XYZ file of C-alpha atoms in Angstrom:
210
model
C 0.035 10.523 17.512
C 1.217 13.464 15.520
C 0.118 12.226 12.168
C -3.342 13.106 10.803
C -3.140 11.125 7.576
C -1.319 7.794 8.029
C -0.844 5.331 5.131
C 0.100 1.729 5.704
C 1.726 0.095 2.656
C 3.280 -3.253 1.799
C 3.560 -5.903 -0.815
C 0.661 -8.366 -1.237
C 0.319 -10.353 2.004
C 2.180 -7.954 4.305
C -0.786 -7.319 6.610
C -1.439 -3.695 5.743
C -5.245 -4.007 5.996
C -5.097 -5.798 9.337
C -2.788 -3.159 10.800
C -4.931 -0.326 9.444
C -8.022 -1.752 11.135
C -6.153 -2.049 14.456
C -4.760 1.513 14.280
C -8.093 2.978 13.311
C -9.687 1.300 16.338
C -6.819 2.406 18.558
C -7.101 6.090 17.645
C -10.798 6.258 16.815
C -9.782 7.167 13.296
C -11.489 6.890 9.945
C -10.204 3.879 8.045
C -9.853 3.938 4.243
C -9.435 0.494 2.741
C -8.612 -0.443 -0.849
C -11.717 -1.870 -2.493
C -9.943 -4.529 -4.566
C -12.207 -7.495 -3.916
C -14.911 -6.236 -6.317
C -12.495 -5.553 -9.207
C -13.753 -7.673 -12.114
C -10.302 -7.713 -13.780
C -8.263 -9.112 -10.848
C -8.953 -12.864 -11.294
C -8.344 -12.493 -15.046
C -5.109 -10.650 -14.498
C -3.654 -13.425 -12.327
C -4.476 -16.073 -14.950
C -3.731 -13.927 -18.110
C -1.698 -10.881 -17.084
C -0.898 -9.684 -20.593
C -4.584 -9.576 -21.544
C -5.986 -7.864 -18.440
C -3.080 -5.724 -17.142
C -4.143 -2.376 -18.676
C -7.792 -2.733 -17.669
C -6.813 -3.734 -14.158
C -4.295 -0.912 -13.567
C -6.575 1.720 -15.001
C -9.569 0.619 -12.971
C -7.407 0.553 -9.812
C -6.148 4.033 -10.477
C -9.609 5.461 -10.984
C -10.985 3.685 -7.929
C -8.129 4.762 -5.628
C -8.210 8.360 -6.836
C -11.995 8.665 -6.335
C -11.876 6.999 -2.927
C -9.000 9.019 -1.508
C -10.532 12.251 -2.802
C -13.936 11.380 -1.398
C -12.816 10.207 2.021
C -10.346 12.959 2.735
C -12.351 15.827 1.317
C -15.303 14.812 3.530
C -13.221 14.362 6.627
C -14.651 15.876 9.727
C -12.493 18.695 10.901
C -12.586 17.301 14.425
C -11.642 13.815 13.257
C -8.265 12.926 14.856
C -6.804 11.050 11.948
C -7.333 9.003 8.806
C -5.664 5.581 8.346
C -5.411 4.170 4.828
C -4.135 0.756 3.723
C -2.551 2.152 0.543
C -0.984 5.193 -1.130
C -2.276 6.380 -4.480
C 1.292 6.129 -5.831
C 1.116 2.316 -5.610
C -0.824 2.549 -8.842
C 2.277 3.670 -10.674
C 4.504 1.177 -8.873
C 2.325 -1.754 -10.081
C 1.861 -0.258 -13.525
C 5.634 -0.073 -14.095
C 5.798 -3.831 -13.412
C 2.655 -4.865 -15.354
C 2.520 -2.436 -18.366
C 5.038 -1.727 -21.170
C 5.698 0.645 -24.010
C 2.951 2.888 -25.291
C 0.412 1.345 -22.851
C 2.576 2.420 -19.922
C 3.048 5.898 -21.386
C -0.715 6.367 -21.826
C -1.259 5.254 -18.254
C 1.449 7.531 -16.962
C -0.289 10.509 -18.636
C -3.536 9.805 -16.844
C -1.674 9.102 -13.537
C 0.197 12.427 -13.667
C -3.063 14.325 -14.106
C -4.550 12.687 -11.017
C -1.590 12.670 -8.661
C -1.223 16.450 -8.750
C -4.543 16.915 -6.938
C -4.270 13.996 -4.520
C -3.546 14.614 -0.764
C -0.259 13.243 0.557
C 0.063 11.201 3.769
C 1.804 12.763 6.727
C 3.543 9.362 7.238
C 3.778 6.306 5.015
C 4.638 3.080 6.804
C 5.884 0.243 4.561
C 5.565 -3.218 6.144
C 8.625 -5.126 4.808
C 8.630 -8.872 4.889
C 10.788 -11.399 3.230
C 9.060 -12.588 -0.022
C 8.952 -16.174 1.247
C 6.978 -14.955 4.315
C 4.650 -12.989 2.056
C 3.964 -16.115 0.011
C 3.102 -18.037 3.163
C 0.689 -15.280 4.239
C -0.998 -15.271 0.796
C -1.548 -19.015 0.904
C -2.796 -18.858 4.472
C -5.591 -16.341 3.682
C -6.811 -18.595 0.874
C -7.967 -16.313 -1.952
C -8.138 -18.622 -4.988
C -7.012 -16.082 -7.535
C -3.855 -15.284 -5.440
C -2.547 -18.775 -4.781
C -0.446 -18.942 -7.949
C 1.279 -15.552 -7.603
C 4.971 -16.316 -8.384
C 7.567 -15.649 -5.749
C 9.615 -13.673 -8.256
C 6.657 -11.385 -8.828
C 6.536 -10.538 -5.133
C 10.325 -9.861 -5.169
C 9.995 -7.531 -8.204
C 7.147 -5.605 -6.670
C 9.097 -5.169 -3.419
C 12.124 -3.894 -5.327
C 9.878 -1.375 -7.132
C 8.521 -0.064 -3.863
C 12.063 0.432 -2.554
C 13.170 2.240 -5.747
C 10.103 4.510 -5.542
C 10.676 5.328 -1.893
C 14.301 6.317 -2.543
C 13.042 9.070 -4.866
C 10.576 10.598 -2.297
C 12.807 13.074 -0.512
C 9.849 15.309 0.522
C 7.782 12.531 2.058
C 8.127 10.884 5.482
C 8.530 7.109 4.999
C 9.063 4.497 7.676
C 10.118 1.076 6.526
C 9.399 -1.532 9.200
C 10.831 -5.007 8.850
C 7.978 -7.114 10.216
C 9.256 -10.483 9.011
C 9.653 -11.701 12.607
C 6.563 -9.955 13.994
C 2.983 -11.197 14.243
C 1.230 -7.919 15.117
C -2.175 -9.448 14.362
C -2.090 -12.221 16.959
C 0.576 -11.069 19.421
C -0.315 -7.983 21.446
C 3.321 -7.384 22.392
C 4.306 -7.174 18.762
C 1.486 -4.752 18.038
C 2.582 -2.550 20.896
C 6.105 -2.431 19.474
C 4.730 -1.058 16.189
C 2.388 1.267 18.037
C 5.281 2.750 19.969
C 7.282 3.319 16.785
C 4.324 5.123 15.113
C 4.209 7.622 17.986
C 7.725 8.893 17.154
C 8.510 11.755 14.797
C 10.540 10.967 11.670
C 12.451 13.160 9.221
C 11.786 13.521 5.472
C 13.040 10.622 3.416
C 13.375 7.016 4.508
C 13.836 5.636 8.049
C 14.444 1.890 8.287
C 13.722 0.011 11.487
C 13.898 -3.736 12.296
C 12.167 -4.073 15.712
């Protein structure tokens, strides 16, 4: 593996945390996982998005920035790699969907200050799945506050990820269509992904459907 800082991304329900765990175990790497389960604004946002959107997005931004800075600044020089299940830029992707007007502008000001100092992944892997499959995955894992996420919301978030990636000409981004893969339960599917992650990719977007 030629990547020292690998970020696994995806829309809600894509399996990014599961894959991050498997890769960290595979390469004896440090795993950095998003700490969303303790966020007090998340259940309220799903039931009343207009009321809780700003608090939620601001708290996520602060938590992600602090965690990435803490984990990567303290990284052992002899540690082979770090695997994260998010990129800090996802904060802006979701904020553009959930915030509007002056609230979004205020958020963007704070975001811009933080992103300048944040380390950038050597490779970002986006796990693409059809929105209908994402919805099935969400219902299967059974988090009560997620069960009513609209399908259209998942579609909009996915489109925002794609629009963001198209602008990242100085980043290495691999978009993997995993709609037909079960890399959690099927070792053969996991090995397919593992093989792809051992390849070198150019700057910009590379799209692969295994």
